CSV table of C-alpha atoms in Angstrom, one decimal:
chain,number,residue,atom,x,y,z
A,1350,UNK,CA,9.0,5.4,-29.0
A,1351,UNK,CA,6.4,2.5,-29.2
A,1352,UNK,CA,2.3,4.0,-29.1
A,1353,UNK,CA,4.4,7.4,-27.6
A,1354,UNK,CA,6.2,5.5,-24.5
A,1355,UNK,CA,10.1,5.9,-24.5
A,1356,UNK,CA,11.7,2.3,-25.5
A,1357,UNK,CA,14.6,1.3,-23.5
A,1358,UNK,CA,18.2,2.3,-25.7
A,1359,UNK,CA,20.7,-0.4,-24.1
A,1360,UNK,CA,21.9,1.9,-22.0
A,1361,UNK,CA,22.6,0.0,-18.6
A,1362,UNK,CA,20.7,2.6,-16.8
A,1363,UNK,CA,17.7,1.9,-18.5
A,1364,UNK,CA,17.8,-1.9,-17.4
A,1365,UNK,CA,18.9,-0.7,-13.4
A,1366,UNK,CA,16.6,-2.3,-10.5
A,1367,UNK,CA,16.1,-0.7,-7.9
A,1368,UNK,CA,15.6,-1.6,-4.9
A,1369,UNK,CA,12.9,-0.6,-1.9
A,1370,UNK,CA,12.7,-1.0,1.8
A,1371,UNK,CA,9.3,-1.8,2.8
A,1372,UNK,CA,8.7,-0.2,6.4
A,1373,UNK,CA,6.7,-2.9,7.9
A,1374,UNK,CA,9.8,-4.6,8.7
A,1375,UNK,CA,10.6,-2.0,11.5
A,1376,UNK,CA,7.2,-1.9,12.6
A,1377,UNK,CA,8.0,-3.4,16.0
A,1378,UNK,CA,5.1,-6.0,15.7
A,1379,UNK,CA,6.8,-9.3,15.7
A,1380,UNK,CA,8.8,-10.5,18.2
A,1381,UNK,CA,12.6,-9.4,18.4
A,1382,UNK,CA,12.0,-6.6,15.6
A,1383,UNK,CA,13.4,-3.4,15.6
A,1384,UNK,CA,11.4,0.0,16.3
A,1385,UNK,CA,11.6,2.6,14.4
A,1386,UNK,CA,9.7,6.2,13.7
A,1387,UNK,CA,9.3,6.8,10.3
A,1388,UNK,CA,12.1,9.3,10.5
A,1389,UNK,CA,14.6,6.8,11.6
A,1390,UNK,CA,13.1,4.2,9.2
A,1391,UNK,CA,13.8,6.6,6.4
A,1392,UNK,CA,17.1,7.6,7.3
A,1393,UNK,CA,17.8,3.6,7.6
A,1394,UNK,CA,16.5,2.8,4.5
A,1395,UNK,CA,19.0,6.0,2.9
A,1396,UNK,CA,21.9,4.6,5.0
A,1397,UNK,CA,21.6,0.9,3.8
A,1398,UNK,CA,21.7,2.4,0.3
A,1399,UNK,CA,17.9,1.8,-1.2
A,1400,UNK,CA,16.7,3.5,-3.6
A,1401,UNK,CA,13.1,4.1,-2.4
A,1402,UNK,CA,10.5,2.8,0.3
A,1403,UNK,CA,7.1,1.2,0.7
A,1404,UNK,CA,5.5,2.7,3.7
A,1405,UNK,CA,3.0,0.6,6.1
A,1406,UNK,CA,-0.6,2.9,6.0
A,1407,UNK,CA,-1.0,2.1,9.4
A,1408,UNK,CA,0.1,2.9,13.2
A,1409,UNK,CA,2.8,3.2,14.0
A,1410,UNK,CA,3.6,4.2,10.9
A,1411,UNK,CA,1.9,6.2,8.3
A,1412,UNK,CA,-1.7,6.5,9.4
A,1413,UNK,CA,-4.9,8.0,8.0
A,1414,UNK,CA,-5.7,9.4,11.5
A,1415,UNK,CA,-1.9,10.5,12.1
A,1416,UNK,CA,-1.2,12.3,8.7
A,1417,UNK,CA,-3.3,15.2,8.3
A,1418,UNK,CA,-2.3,17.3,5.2
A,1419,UNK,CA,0.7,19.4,6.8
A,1420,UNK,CA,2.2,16.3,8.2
A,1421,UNK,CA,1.8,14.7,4.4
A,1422,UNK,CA,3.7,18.0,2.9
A,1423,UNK,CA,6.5,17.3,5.6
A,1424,UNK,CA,6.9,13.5,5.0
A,1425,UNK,CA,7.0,14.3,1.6
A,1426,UNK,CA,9.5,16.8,1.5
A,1427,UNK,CA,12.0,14.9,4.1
A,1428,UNK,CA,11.6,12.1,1.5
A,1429,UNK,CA,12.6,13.9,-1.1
A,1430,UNK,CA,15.5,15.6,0.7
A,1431,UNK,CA,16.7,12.0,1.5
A,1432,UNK,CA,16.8,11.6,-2.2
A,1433,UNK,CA,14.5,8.3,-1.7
A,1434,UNK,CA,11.5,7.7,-3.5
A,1435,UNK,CA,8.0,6.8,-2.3
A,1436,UNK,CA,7.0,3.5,-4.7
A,1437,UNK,CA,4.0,2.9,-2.7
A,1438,UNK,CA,1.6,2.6,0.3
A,1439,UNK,CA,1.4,-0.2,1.5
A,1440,UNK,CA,-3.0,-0.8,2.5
A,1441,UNK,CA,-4.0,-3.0,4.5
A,1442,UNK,CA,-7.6,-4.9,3.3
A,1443,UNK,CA,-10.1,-7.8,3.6
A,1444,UNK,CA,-13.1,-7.2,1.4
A,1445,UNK,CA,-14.3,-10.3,2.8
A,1446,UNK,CA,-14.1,-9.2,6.7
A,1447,UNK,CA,-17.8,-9.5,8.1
A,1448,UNK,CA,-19.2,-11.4,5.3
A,1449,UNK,CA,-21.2,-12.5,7.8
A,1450,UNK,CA,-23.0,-9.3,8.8
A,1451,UNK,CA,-25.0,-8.6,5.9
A,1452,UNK,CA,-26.3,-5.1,7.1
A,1453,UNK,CA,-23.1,-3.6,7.7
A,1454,UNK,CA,-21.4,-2.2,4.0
A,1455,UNK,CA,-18.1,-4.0,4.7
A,1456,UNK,CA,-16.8,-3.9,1.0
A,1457,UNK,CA,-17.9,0.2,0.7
A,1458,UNK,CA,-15.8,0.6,4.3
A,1459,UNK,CA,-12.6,-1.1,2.8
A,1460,UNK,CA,-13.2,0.6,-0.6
A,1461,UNK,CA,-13.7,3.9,1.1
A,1462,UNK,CA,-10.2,3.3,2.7
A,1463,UNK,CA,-8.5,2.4,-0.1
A,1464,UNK,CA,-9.7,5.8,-1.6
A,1465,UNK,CA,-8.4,7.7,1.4
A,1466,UNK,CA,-4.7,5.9,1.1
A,1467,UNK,CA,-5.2,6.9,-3.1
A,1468,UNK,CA,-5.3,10.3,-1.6
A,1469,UNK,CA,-2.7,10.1,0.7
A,1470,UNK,CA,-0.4,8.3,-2.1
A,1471,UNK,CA,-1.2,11.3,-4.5
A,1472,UNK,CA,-0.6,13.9,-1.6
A,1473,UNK,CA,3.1,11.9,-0.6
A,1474,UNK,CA,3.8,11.9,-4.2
A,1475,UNK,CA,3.6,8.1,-5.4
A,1476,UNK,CA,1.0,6.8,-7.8
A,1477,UNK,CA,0.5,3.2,-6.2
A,1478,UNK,CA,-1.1,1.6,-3.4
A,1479,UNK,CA,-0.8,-1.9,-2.8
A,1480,UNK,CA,-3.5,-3.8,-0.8
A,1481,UNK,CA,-4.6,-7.2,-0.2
A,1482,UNK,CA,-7.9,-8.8,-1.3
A,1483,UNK,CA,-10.0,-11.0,1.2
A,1484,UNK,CA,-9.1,-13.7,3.6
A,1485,UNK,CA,-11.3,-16.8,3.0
A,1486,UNK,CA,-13.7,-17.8,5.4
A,1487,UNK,CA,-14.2,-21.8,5.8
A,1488,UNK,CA,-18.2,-20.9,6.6
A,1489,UNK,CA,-18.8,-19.0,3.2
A,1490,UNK,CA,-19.2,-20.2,-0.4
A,1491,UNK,CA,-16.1,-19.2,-2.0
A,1492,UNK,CA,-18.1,-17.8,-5.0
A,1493,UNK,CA,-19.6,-15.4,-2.7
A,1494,UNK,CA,-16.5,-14.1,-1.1
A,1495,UNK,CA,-14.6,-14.0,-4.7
A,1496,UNK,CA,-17.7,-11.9,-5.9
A,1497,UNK,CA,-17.2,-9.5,-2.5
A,1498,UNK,CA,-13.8,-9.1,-3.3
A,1499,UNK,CA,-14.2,-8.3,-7.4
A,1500,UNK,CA,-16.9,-6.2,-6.3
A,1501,UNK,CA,-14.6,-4.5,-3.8
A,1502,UNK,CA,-11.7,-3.8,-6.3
A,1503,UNK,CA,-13.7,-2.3,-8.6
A,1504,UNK,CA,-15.3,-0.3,-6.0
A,1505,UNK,CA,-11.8,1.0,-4.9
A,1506,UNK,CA,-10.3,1.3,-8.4
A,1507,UNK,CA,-12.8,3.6,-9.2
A,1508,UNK,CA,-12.6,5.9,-6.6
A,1509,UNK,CA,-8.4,5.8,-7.0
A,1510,UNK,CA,-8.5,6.4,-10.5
A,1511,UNK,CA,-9.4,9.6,-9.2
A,1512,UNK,CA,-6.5,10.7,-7.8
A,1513,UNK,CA,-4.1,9.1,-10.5
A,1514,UNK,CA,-3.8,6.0,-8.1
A,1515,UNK,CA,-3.2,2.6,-9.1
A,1516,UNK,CA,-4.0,-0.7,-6.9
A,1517,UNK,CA,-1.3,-3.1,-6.8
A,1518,UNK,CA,-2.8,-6.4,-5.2
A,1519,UNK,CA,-0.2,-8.5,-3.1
A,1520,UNK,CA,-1.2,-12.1,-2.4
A,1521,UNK,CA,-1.1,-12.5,1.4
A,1522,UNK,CA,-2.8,-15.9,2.5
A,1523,UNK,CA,-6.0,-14.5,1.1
A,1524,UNK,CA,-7.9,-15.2,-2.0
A,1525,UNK,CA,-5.1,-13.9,-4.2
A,1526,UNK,CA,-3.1,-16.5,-3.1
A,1527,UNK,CA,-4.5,-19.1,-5.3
């Protein structure tokens, strides 16, 4: 034990990757991709032997407005009876979106959001929800869209701390990216 954390031992398990599915990639939104429910998805992702899944937070998949709290107990359990694990949610957010429209709270919305996928993530049994920060605008200072985007964050850390939630940030073509 190291400050009360278990310590790997050497035992291979300890060192195993595993691997996850991420369910964007059956999304149907590209050209020539394969459609699937989130049922079929999961049962995919079992059959081609991964260990776990990222599920998209949006339609067609796993929506906000979709997954009311019995459908969340029922993806959860079907998970769980696949013997898969949920490693995330996968958000979808631009803390710089309408940077442009000063009187609308664009970084509250997308934290506000964030905190209702934190919930969902707690209520599907994962701990993580990754997101993206803020596309850059060629019309804005980039100080002022890095400051929306901090701002943001801590906005939606704050409110998934709650729930036991952590952010994962994925560099998408946005201001992460550099």
């Amino acid at each position: 034990f190291v400050n009360g954390q278990s310590v790997p031992t050497g035992n291979p398990e300890d060192f195993k990757v595993k691997t996850c599915l991420h369910s964007v990639s059956y999304m149907g939104i590209w050209r020539g991709q394969a459609t699937l429910s989130v049922d079929a998805f999961l049962v995919k992702a079992k059959e081609l032997g991964y260990d776990g899944v990222m599920l998209a937070a949006k339609r067609p998949h796993v929506s906000l407005i979709d997954y009311d709290d019995a459908a969340r107990q029922k993806l959860r359990a079907r998970i769980k009876e696949l013997g898969l694990d949920l490693v995330c949610l996968a958000g979808y957010t631009d803390f710089t979106a309408g940077v442009d429209k000063a009187g609308i709270p664009n970084v509250e919305i997308q934290a506000i959001y964030v905190g209702e996928l934190a919930r969902m993530a707690r209520d599907l049994g994962t701990n993580m929800v990754r997101i993206y920060t803020g596309y850059e605008r060629d019309d804005v200072p980039y100080d002022k869209q890095y400051a929306l985007v901090v701002e943001g964050l801590q906005m939606a850390g704050k409110i998934a701390a709650k729930y036991g939630v952590t952010i994962i940030i994925q560099n998408h073509h946005d201001i992460a990216l550099h």
